[in-house]
Short mmCIF file of C-alpha atoms (C1' of nucleotides) in Angstrom, two decimals:
data_model
loop_
_atom_site.label_atom_id
_atom_site.label_comp_id
_atom_site.label_asym_id
_atom_site.label_seq_id
_atom_site.Cartn_x
_atom_site.Cartn_y
_atom_site.Cartn_z
CA MET A 1 0.01 0.01 0.00
CA SER A 2 0.99 3.59 -0.06
CA LEU A 3 0.51 4.75 3.52
CA SER A 4 4.29 4.72 3.79
CA HIS A 5 4.57 6.94 0.77
CA ALA A 6 1.92 9.31 2.05
CA LEU A 7 3.84 9.56 5.28
CA MET A 8 7.13 10.25 3.50
CA THR A 9 5.46 12.97 1.48
CA SER A 10 4.22 14.48 4.68
CA LEU A 11 7.69 14.19 6.21
CA LEU A 12 9.27 15.90 3.24
CA GLU A 13 6.91 18.81 3.71
CA LYS A 14 7.92 18.91 7.40
CA SER A 15 9.97 16.57 9.56
CA SER A 16 7.76 15.42 12.40
CA SER A 17 7.09 12.89 15.10
CA GLY A 18 4.61 10.01 14.77
CA TYR A 19 2.26 11.89 17.05
CA ASP A 20 2.39 15.04 14.94
CA LEU A 21 1.79 13.00 11.79
CA ALA A 22 -1.22 11.32 13.42
CA ARG A 23 -2.69 14.75 14.21
CA ARG A 24 -2.05 16.06 10.75
CA PHE A 25 -3.72 12.98 9.32
CA GLU A 26 -6.71 13.69 11.43
CA LYS A 27 -6.93 17.20 10.04
CA SER A 28 -5.92 18.59 6.70
CA ILE A 29 -4.45 15.48 5.16
CA GLY A 30 -7.10 13.35 6.77
CA TYR A 31 -9.75 14.97 4.63
CA PHE A 32 -8.26 12.94 1.84
CA TRP A 33 -6.43 10.17 3.63
CA SER A 34 -7.06 8.95 7.14
CA ALA A 35 -4.85 6.77 9.31
CA THR A 36 -4.85 5.89 13.00
CA HIS A 37 -1.81 6.50 15.18
CA GLN A 38 -1.21 2.75 15.45
CA GLN A 39 -1.00 2.43 11.68
CA ILE A 40 1.39 5.37 11.57
CA TYR A 41 3.70 4.10 14.28
CA ARG A 42 3.86 0.64 12.68
CA GLU A 43 4.64 2.09 9.30
CA LEU A 44 7.26 4.45 10.65
CA ALA A 45 9.02 1.52 12.36
CA ARG A 46 9.03 -0.40 9.07
CA MET A 47 10.33 2.49 7.08
CA GLU A 48 13.12 3.13 9.51
CA LYS A 49 14.09 -0.49 9.27
CA ALA A 50 14.03 -0.25 5.48
CA GLY A 51 16.33 2.75 5.59
CA TRP A 52 13.89 5.17 4.09
CA ILE A 53 13.71 7.45 7.06
CA ALA A 54 15.73 8.07 10.20
CA SER A 55 14.74 9.29 13.62
CA GLU A 56 16.49 11.32 16.30
CA ALA A 57 15.40 12.57 19.67
CA ALA A 58 13.51 15.82 19.43
CA PRO A 59 15.62 18.93 20.15
CA ASP A 60 14.06 19.48 23.52
CA GLY A 61 16.92 18.26 25.68
CA GLY A 62 15.43 14.85 26.32
CA ARG A 63 12.48 16.24 28.21
CA THR A 64 10.05 14.18 26.17
CA ARG A 65 10.16 10.81 24.36
CA LYS A 66 9.43 12.56 21.12
CA LYS A 67 11.25 11.36 18.03
CA LEU A 68 11.81 13.44 14.93
CA TYR A 69 11.67 11.56 11.67
CA LYS A 70 13.27 12.78 8.47
CA VAL A 71 13.32 11.31 5.00
CA LEU A 72 16.66 9.81 3.83
CA GLU A 73 17.94 9.84 0.30
CA ALA A 74 16.81 6.21 -0.17
CA GLY A 75 13.35 7.22 0.88
CA ARG A 76 13.25 10.13 -1.59
CA THR A 77 14.38 7.80 -4.36
CA GLU A 78 11.72 5.25 -3.40
CA LEU A 79 9.10 7.98 -3.42
CA GLN A 80 10.10 9.09 -6.91
CA ARG A 81 10.03 5.46 -8.15
CA TRP A 82 6.61 4.87 -6.68
CA ALA A 83 5.13 8.13 -7.87
CA ARG A 84 5.58 7.06 -11.49
CA GLU A 85 3.80 3.74 -11.04
CA PRO A 86 0.21 3.69 -12.33
CA ALA A 87 -2.20 4.28 -9.51
CA PRO A 88 -5.36 2.21 -9.22
CA LEU A 89 -8.61 4.08 -9.62
CA LEU A 90 -10.40 4.13 -6.28
CA ASP A 91 -13.73 2.32 -6.35
CA ILE A 92 -16.82 3.72 -4.79
CA ARG A 93 -17.66 0.94 -2.36
CA ASP A 94 -20.18 3.06 -0.50
CA GLU A 95 -22.20 1.18 2.12
CA PHE A 96 -25.06 3.57 1.62
CA MET A 97 -25.47 2.36 -1.94
CA VAL A 98 -25.86 -1.16 -0.61
CA ARG A 99 -28.50 0.10 1.76
CA LEU A 100 -30.31 1.77 -1.10
CA ARG A 101 -30.22 -1.47 -3.08
CA ALA A 102 -31.57 -3.34 -0.09
CA ASP A 103 -34.34 -0.68 0.15
CA ALA A 104 -35.19 -1.22 -3.47
CA ALA A 105 -35.23 -4.96 -3.02
CA ILE A 106 -37.24 -5.39 0.19
CA GLY A 107 -39.21 -2.25 0.44
CA PRO A 108 -38.97 1.16 2.18
CA LEU A 109 -36.56 1.00 5.07
CA GLY A 110 -36.78 4.61 6.21
CA LEU A 111 -33.45 5.78 4.88
CA ALA A 112 -34.47 9.47 4.65
CA PRO A 113 -33.17 10.47 8.12
CA GLU A 114 -29.82 8.93 7.44
CA LEU A 115 -29.73 10.66 4.05
CA LYS A 116 -30.43 13.95 5.73
CA ARG A 117 -27.65 13.35 8.18
CA ARG A 118 -25.25 12.66 5.30
CA LEU A 119 -26.33 15.74 3.42
CA GLN A 120 -25.59 17.78 6.51
CA LEU A 121 -22.11 16.27 6.85
CA HIS A 122 -21.33 16.89 3.20
CA ARG A 123 -22.46 20.50 3.53
CA THR A 124 -20.22 20.99 6.56
CA LYS A 125 -17.24 19.55 4.74
CA LEU A 126 -17.91 21.62 1.66
CA ALA A 127 -18.05 24.80 3.75
CA ALA A 128 -14.70 23.84 5.37
CA TYR A 129 -13.09 23.31 2.00
CA GLN A 130 -14.46 26.61 0.70
CA ALA A 131 -12.96 28.37 3.75
CA PHE A 132 -9.61 26.71 3.06
CA GLU A 133 -9.78 27.85 -0.52
CA ALA A 134 -10.64 31.44 0.36
CA ARG A 135 -7.83 31.49 2.90
CA ASP A 136 -5.04 29.75 1.02
CA PHE A 137 -5.73 30.43 -2.63
CA PRO A 138 -7.20 33.91 -2.72
CA ASP A 139 -5.78 35.10 -6.06
CA HIS A 140 -5.68 33.14 -9.29
CA ALA A 141 -2.69 34.13 -11.38
CA THR A 142 0.28 34.56 -9.12
CA LEU A 143 0.60 31.10 -7.60
CA SER A 144 3.69 28.94 -7.57
CA ARG A 145 3.73 25.49 -9.10
CA GLU A 146 3.44 23.89 -5.68
CA ALA A 147 0.50 26.08 -4.72
CA ARG A 148 -1.29 25.37 -7.93
CA ILE A 149 -1.01 21.63 -7.32
CA GLN A 150 -2.16 21.96 -3.78
CA HIS A 151 -5.11 23.94 -4.99
CA LEU A 152 -5.82 21.13 -7.44
CA ILE A 153 -5.91 18.67 -4.62
CA LEU A 154 -8.26 20.86 -2.64
CA LYS A 155 -10.51 21.12 -5.66
CA THR A 156 -10.90 17.34 -5.61
CA GLY A 157 -12.49 17.68 -2.22
CA LEU A 158 -14.67 20.58 -3.35
CA MET A 159 -15.81 18.64 -6.41
CA TYR A 160 -16.53 15.65 -4.32
CA GLU A 161 -18.61 17.38 -1.66
CA GLU A 162 -20.44 19.52 -4.16
CA SER A 163 -21.42 16.40 -6.05
CA TRP A 164 -22.64 14.61 -2.98
CA VAL A 165 -24.63 17.53 -1.81
CA ARG A 166 -26.46 17.62 -5.10
CA TRP A 167 -26.88 13.84 -5.14
CA CYS A 168 -28.30 13.75 -1.58
CA GLU A 169 -30.80 16.45 -2.42
CA GLU A 170 -31.97 14.53 -5.40
CA ALA A 171 -32.09 11.29 -3.49
CA LEU A 172 -34.24 12.84 -0.77
CA VAL A 173 -36.80 13.81 -3.44
CA VAL A 174 -36.85 10.26 -4.77
CA LEU A 175 -37.25 8.68 -1.32
CA ALA A 176 -39.86 11.21 -0.29
CA GLN A 177 -42.15 9.89 -3.01
CA ASP A 178 -42.51 6.62 -1.12
CA GLU A 179 -41.57 7.21 2.45
CA THR A 180 -44.62 9.14 3.47
CA CYS A 181 -45.17 6.20 5.80
CA SER A 182 -42.87 6.03 8.79
CA PRO A 183 -40.23 3.31 9.10
CA GLU A 184 -42.17 1.66 11.92
CA GLU A 185 -45.02 0.93 9.58
CA VAL A 186 -42.86 -1.06 7.21
CA THR A 187 -43.51 -4.70 6.92
CA ALA A 188 -41.33 -7.24 5.18
CA PRO A 189 -43.07 -8.40 2.00
CA GLY A 190 -41.72 -11.90 2.47
CA ALA A 191 -42.65 -12.28 6.11
CA MET B 1 -18.10 -4.90 7.35
CA SER B 2 -20.93 -5.03 4.98
CA LEU B 3 -19.80 -7.42 2.26
CA SER B 4 -22.16 -9.94 3.73
CA HIS B 5 -25.06 -7.49 3.52
CA ALA B 6 -24.14 -6.62 -0.08
CA LEU B 7 -24.19 -10.29 -0.91
CA MET B 8 -27.51 -10.88 0.75
CA THR B 9 -28.99 -7.98 -1.16
CA SER B 10 -27.73 -9.54 -4.31
CA LEU B 11 -29.12 -12.87 -3.32
CA LEU B 12 -32.49 -11.28 -2.60
CA GLU B 13 -32.57 -9.97 -6.15
CA LYS B 14 -31.66 -13.44 -7.42
CA SER B 15 -30.65 -16.69 -5.67
CA SER B 16 -27.26 -17.65 -7.03
CA SER B 17 -24.07 -19.64 -6.52
CA GLY B 18 -20.87 -18.12 -5.19
CA TYR B 19 -19.43 -18.31 -8.66
CA ASP B 20 -22.35 -16.39 -10.16
CA LEU B 21 -22.07 -13.76 -7.40
CA ALA B 22 -18.38 -13.34 -8.09
CA ARG B 23 -19.12 -12.71 -11.76
CA ARG B 24 -21.87 -10.24 -10.94
CA PHE B 25 -19.49 -8.40 -8.57
CA GLU B 26 -17.04 -8.16 -11.43
CA LYS B 27 -19.65 -6.55 -13.65
CA SER B 28 -22.64 -4.39 -12.85
CA ILE B 29 -22.42 -4.48 -9.06
CA GLY B 30 -18.64 -4.34 -9.29
CA TYR B 31 -18.79 -0.85 -10.70
CA PHE B 32 -19.75 0.18 -7.22
CA TRP B 33 -18.48 -2.61 -5.06
CA SER B 34 -15.81 -5.17 -5.94
CA ALA B 35 -14.99 -8.42 -4.25
CA THR B 36 -12.88 -11.40 -5.21
CA HIS B 37 -14.27 -14.88 -5.32
CA GLN B 38 -12.27 -15.87 -2.25
CA GLN B 39 -13.88 -13.15 -0.20
CA ILE B 40 -17.28 -14.19 -1.46
CA TYR B 41 -16.89 -17.85 -0.68
CA ARG B 42 -15.57 -17.07 2.78
CA GLU B 43 -18.44 -14.76 3.49
CA LEU B 44 -21.06 -17.17 2.14
CA ALA B 45 -19.69 -19.89 4.44
CA ARG B 46 -19.92 -17.56 7.43
CA MET B 47 -23.42 -16.45 6.59
CA GLU B 48 -24.64 -20.00 6.18
CA LYS B 49 -23.09 -20.86 9.59
CA ALA B 50 -24.86 -17.80 11.05
CA GLY B 51 -28.20 -19.00 9.66
CA TRP B 52 -28.72 -15.98 7.37
CA ILE B 53 -28.65 -17.98 4.14
CA ALA B 54 -29.05 -21.63 3.14
CA SER B 55 -27.65 -23.58 0.24
CA GLU B 56 -28.86 -26.50 -1.80
CA ALA B 57 -27.39 -28.36 -4.75
CA ALA B 58 -28.26 -26.64 -8.01
CA PRO B 59 -31.20 -28.17 -9.86
CA ASP B 60 -29.04 -29.76 -12.55
CA GLY B 61 -29.23 -33.38 -11.32
CA GLY B 62 -25.90 -33.31 -9.57
CA ARG B 63 -23.88 -32.78 -12.72
CA THR B 64 -21.96 -29.92 -11.16
CA ARG B 65 -20.87 -29.00 -7.67
CA LYS B 66 -22.84 -25.80 -7.95
CA LYS B 67 -24.67 -24.62 -4.80
CA LEU B 68 -27.64 -22.30 -4.86
CA TYR B 69 -27.80 -19.87 -2.00
CA LYS B 70 -30.99 -18.24 -0.84
CA VAL B 71 -31.68 -15.70 1.90
CA LEU B 72 -33.47 -17.04 5.02
CA GLU B 73 -35.87 -15.02 7.15
CA ALA B 74 -33.10 -14.37 9.73
CA GLY B 75 -30.95 -12.92 7.00
CA ARG B 76 -33.70 -10.65 5.81
CA THR B 77 -34.26 -9.44 9.33
CA GLU B 78 -30.56 -8.81 9.75
CA LEU B 79 -30.47 -6.87 6.53
CA GLN B 80 -33.31 -4.67 7.64
CA ARG B 81 -31.64 -4.06 11.02
CA TRP B 82 -28.31 -3.23 9.36
CA ALA B 83 -29.80 -0.94 6.68
CA ARG B 84 -31.05 1.42 9.38
CA GLU B 85 -27.63 1.82 10.99
CA PRO B 86 -25.83 5.05 10.07
CA ALA B 87 -23.34 4.39 7.25
CA PRO B 88 -19.84 5.87 7.39
CA LEU B 89 -19.04 8.41 4.74
CA LEU B 90 -16.46 6.89 2.44
CA ASP B 91 -13.25 8.81 2.43
CA ILE B 92 -11.32 9.62 -0.71
CA ARG B 93 -8.00 7.96 0.00
CA ASP B 94 -6.84 8.28 -3.60
CA GLU B 95 -3.25 7.27 -4.12
CA PHE B 96 -3.03 9.66 -7.03
CA MET B 97 -3.53 12.61 -4.63
CA VAL B 98 -0.54 11.39 -2.65
CA ARG B 99 1.45 11.31 -5.89
CA LEU B 100 0.41 14.83 -6.69
CA ARG B 101 1.48 15.97 -3.22
CA ALA B 102 4.83 14.27 -3.74
CA ASP B 103 5.10 15.98 -7.07
CA ALA B 104 4.45 19.35 -5.42
CA ALA B 105 7.00 18.57 -2.69
CA ILE B 106 9.93 17.27 -4.63
CA GLY B 107 9.45 18.66 -8.11
CA PRO B 108 7.92 17.54 -11.46
CA LEU B 109 7.66 13.74 -11.57
CA GLY B 110 6.08 13.41 -15.00
CA LEU B 111 2.59 12.54 -13.85
CA ALA B 112 0.92 13.73 -17.03
CA PRO B 113 0.93 10.36 -18.86
CA GLU B 114 -0.65 8.67 -15.86
CA LEU B 115 -3.20 11.49 -15.67
CA LYS B 116 -4.09 10.95 -19.34
CA ARG B 117 -4.46 7.20 -18.71
CA ARG B 118 -6.85 7.96 -15.85
CA LEU B 119 -8.84 10.46 -17.95
CA GLN B 120 -9.28 7.76 -20.59
CA LEU B 121 -10.45 5.20 -18.01
CA HIS B 122 -12.98 7.64 -16.56
CA ARG B 123 -14.31 8.46 -20.01
CA THR B 124 -14.76 4.80 -20.79
CA LYS B 125 -16.65 4.20 -17.56
CA LEU B 126 -18.77 7.23 -18.05
CA ALA B 127 -19.74 6.01 -21.57
CA ALA B 128 -20.67 2.63 -20.11
CA TYR B 129 -22.89 4.23 -17.46
CA GLN B 130 -24.53 6.44 -20.05
CA ALA B 131 -25.26 3.34 -22.14
CA PHE B 132 -26.78 1.63 -19.07
CA GLU B 133 -28.92 4.64 -18.43
CA ALA B 134 -30.16 4.87 -22.00
CA ARG B 135 -30.97 1.17 -21.99
CA ASP B 136 -32.53 0.70 -18.54
CA PHE B 137 -34.09 4.11 -17.80
CA PRO B 138 -35.28 5.48 -21.12
CA ASP B 139 -38.41 7.30 -19.85
CA HIS B 140 -38.69 9.55 -16.87
CA ALA B 141 -42.19 9.48 -15.41
CA THR B 142 -43.41 5.91 -15.46
CA LEU B 143 -40.84 4.20 -13.30
CA SER B 144 -41.52 1.97 -10.29
CA ARG B 145 -40.06 2.78 -6.91
CA GLU B 146 -37.46 0.09 -7.32
CA ALA B 147 -36.41 1.43 -10.74
CA ARG B 148 -36.16 4.98 -9.47
CA ILE B 149 -33.82 3.89 -6.70
CA GLN B 150 -31.70 1.82 -9.05
CA HIS B 151 -31.56 4.88 -11.33
CA LEU B 152 -30.39 6.90 -8.37
CA ILE B 153 -27.60 4.46 -7.75
CA LEU B 154 -26.52 4.56 -11.37
CA LYS B 155 -26.51 8.35 -11.14
CA THR B 156 -23.90 8.13 -8.42
CA GLY B 157 -21.62 6.50 -10.88
CA LEU B 158 -22.46 9.05 -13.57
CA MET B 159 -21.84 11.91 -11.20
CA TYR B 160 -18.58 10.37 -10.09
CA GLU B 161 -17.18 9.79 -13.54
CA GLU B 162 -18.33 13.14 -14.87
CA SER B 163 -16.62 14.89 -12.00
CA TRP B 164 -13.36 12.99 -12.53
CA VAL B 165 -13.31 13.61 -16.22
CA ARG B 166 -13.62 17.33 -15.59
CA TRP B 167 -11.01 17.25 -12.83
CA CYS B 168 -8.50 15.29 -14.97
CA GLU B 169 -8.89 17.80 -17.78
CA GLU B 170 -8.19 20.64 -15.46
CA ALA B 171 -5.26 18.85 -13.80
CA LEU B 172 -3.69 18.27 -17.17
CA VAL B 173 -3.67 21.99 -17.80
CA VAL B 174 -2.05 22.65 -14.44
CA LEU B 175 0.66 20.05 -14.96
CA ALA B 176 1.30 21.11 -18.55
CA GLN B 177 2.44 24.53 -17.28
CA ASP B 178 5.43 22.89 -15.71
CA GLU B 179 6.04 19.55 -17.34
CA THR B 180 7.42 20.86 -20.62
CA CYS B 181 10.57 19.11 -19.52
CA SER B 182 10.57 15.31 -19.67
CA PRO B 183 10.56 13.21 -16.50
CA GLU B 184 14.11 12.05 -17.22
CA GLU B 185 15.44 15.57 -16.83
CA VAL B 186 14.14 15.84 -13.29
CA THR B 187 16.72 16.02 -10.51
CA ALA B 188 16.01 15.72 -6.88
CA PRO B 189 16.48 19.14 -5.29
CA GLY B 190 17.90 17.57 -2.14
CA ALA B 191 20.42 15.31 -3.93
"C1'" DT C 1 -5.44 -35.94 -25.46
"C1'" DG C 2 -5.18 -31.30 -23.96
"C1'" DC C 3 -7.26 -26.75 -23.36
"C1'" DT C 4 -10.48 -23.62 -21.45
"C1'" DC C 5 -14.10 -22.59 -18.51
"C1'" DC C 6 -16.92 -23.85 -14.48
"C1'" DA C 7 -17.01 -24.15 -9.45
"C1'" DT C 8 -15.23 -24.36 -4.99
"C1'" DG C 9 -11.96 -24.09 -1.72
"C1'" DT C 10 -7.22 -23.59 1.61
"C1'" DA C 11 -3.32 -20.88 3.14
"C1'" DA C 12 -0.52 -17.03 3.95
"C1'" DC C 13 -0.02 -12.45 4.19
"C1'" DA C 14 -0.90 -7.27 4.12
"C1'" DC C 15 -3.53 -3.71 5.79
"C1'" DG C 16 -6.90 -1.43 8.87
"C1'" DT C 17 -9.39 -1.21 13.42
"C1'" DT C 18 -10.11 -1.50 18.17
"C1'" DA C 19 -8.75 -2.18 22.77
"C1'" DC C 20 -5.47 -1.81 26.00
"C1'" DA C 21 -1.05 -0.20 28.30
"C1'" DT C 22 2.59 2.97 29.81
"C1'" DG C 23 4.76 6.93 31.45
"C1'" DA C 24 5.87 11.78 31.09
"C1'" DT C 25 4.40 16.73 30.99
"C1'" DT C 26 1.27 20.60 31.48
"C1'" DG C 27 -2.22 23.21 33.76
"C1'" DC C 28 -5.57 23.85 37.50
"C1'" DG D 1 -2.69 16.05 43.87
"C1'" DC D 2 -5.49 15.25 39.78
"C1'" DA D 3 -6.87 15.45 35.17
"C1'" DA D 4 -5.95 16.19 30.49
"C1'" DT D 5 -2.88 15.95 26.90
"C1'" DC D 6 1.48 14.37 24.95
"C1'" DA D 7 3.91 10.44 22.99
"C1'" DT D 8 4.76 5.83 22.00
"C1'" DG D 9 3.76 1.30 21.79
"C1'" DT D 10 1.66 -4.13 22.03
"C1'" DA D 11 -1.93 -7.41 21.01
"C1'" DA D 12 -5.85 -9.29 18.80
"C1'" DC D 13 -8.88 -9.33 15.30
"C1'" DG D 14 -11.41 -8.45 10.86
"C1'" DT D 15 -11.09 -7.66 6.12
"C1'" DG D 16 -8.93 -7.72 1.62
"C1'" DT D 17 -5.32 -9.69 -1.53
"C1'" DT D 18 -2.55 -13.12 -3.72
"C1'" DA D 19 -1.03 -17.60 -4.68
"C1'" DC D 20 -2.03 -22.13 -4.95
"C1'" DA D 21 -5.00 -26.42 -5.30
"C1'" DT D 22 -8.66 -29.50 -6.90
"C1'" DG D 23 -11.69 -31.65 -9.96
"C1'" DG D 24 -15.49 -31.86 -13.37
"C1'" DA D 25 -17.59 -30.34 -18.01
"C1'" DG D 26 -17.33 -29.08 -22.74
"C1'" DC D 27 -14.86 -28.82 -26.92
"C1'" DA D 28 -11.33 -29.47 -30.66
#
DNA sequence: TGCTCCATGTAACACGTTACATGATTGC
DNA sequence: GCAATCATGTAACGTGTTACATGGAGCA
């Protein structure tokens, strides 16, 4: 997998400890790629063993156990090699689609509340991305290559959330045509 | 996880063997949810043990080893219970985004060819979905509830591929501004 | 006879998730 | 002193992936 390469990319941007990486993966990076701290520690240990990264005690005079990881030349080379490999398209694999199929197969299951919850979550995320965009990419012409690529990545999230917001709104209309009855009233046709 | 529930939903639509399910997951369902035959056999065995489904020899007079699985009442109940649980939003976790970040961090890596390949794949999928839509949902008003939900699911795929096609086209423009040099000319800034 | 497809399965491993554990530092 | 947060780790388990194995059916 590529968690190791995601971590190295993050370390190239800024040398960090496992703990810091875990927090970054919960926040900005985590909007596009999530990982638990256990995954991260495990992967850091492997990468150090492989000679891709090296750690040293944090420059705090030994007051904490904190380790600072930095990418070695071998790691940089590996990242370049890997980046040129073809990347698999991610598949959708959305559990909610399975639920919709089940709803179609065995009758109204009362999915509207869940759909509303999801719509709300997507709207929240969209607003967060729009705020990022306004803050970090205010002008259009004067950006560096690096900034333009980071903007491109952010636009993936914007595109994604915009699409889901529209889709949820449409789905609510479709479900509303049938779910005038409450979920409690549903009976299994095969029962 | 919900592979078991995806399989039960599929079995509700049509009682099948593991082999048939595997082929269906490679095709229509697999556009939204993929699974290998090993996963499927393992999951079918578990579900039979749990009393959610039952198997019998296929009605072919014992000429093949084929087993026909069908959903039991306990399985249907479980599916209804599960469908009402909140479903996690799927995260993006796209390896290509990591590659783009790496490209931004350590300089042009020659991602354009890969991007073109992905654009082509998305266009192909989009065309396939559009063909499904034209074939299965030709009119707009006279559809059953089940058909309207299945149309909704298909529209997820359409939305998804349309978005990616647009994004890839935009990304190509961004990368073209810098990748006038060939990948071979790239040197690592830190070397 | 040999090839391909049908049909099911075992085994080993990689990755992701969850629970639990440990000890130090910071702030009240 | 106590709680929260920092910081790292072990263990167990579930799921997904890959390789390999088995044997029958249909066809040239």
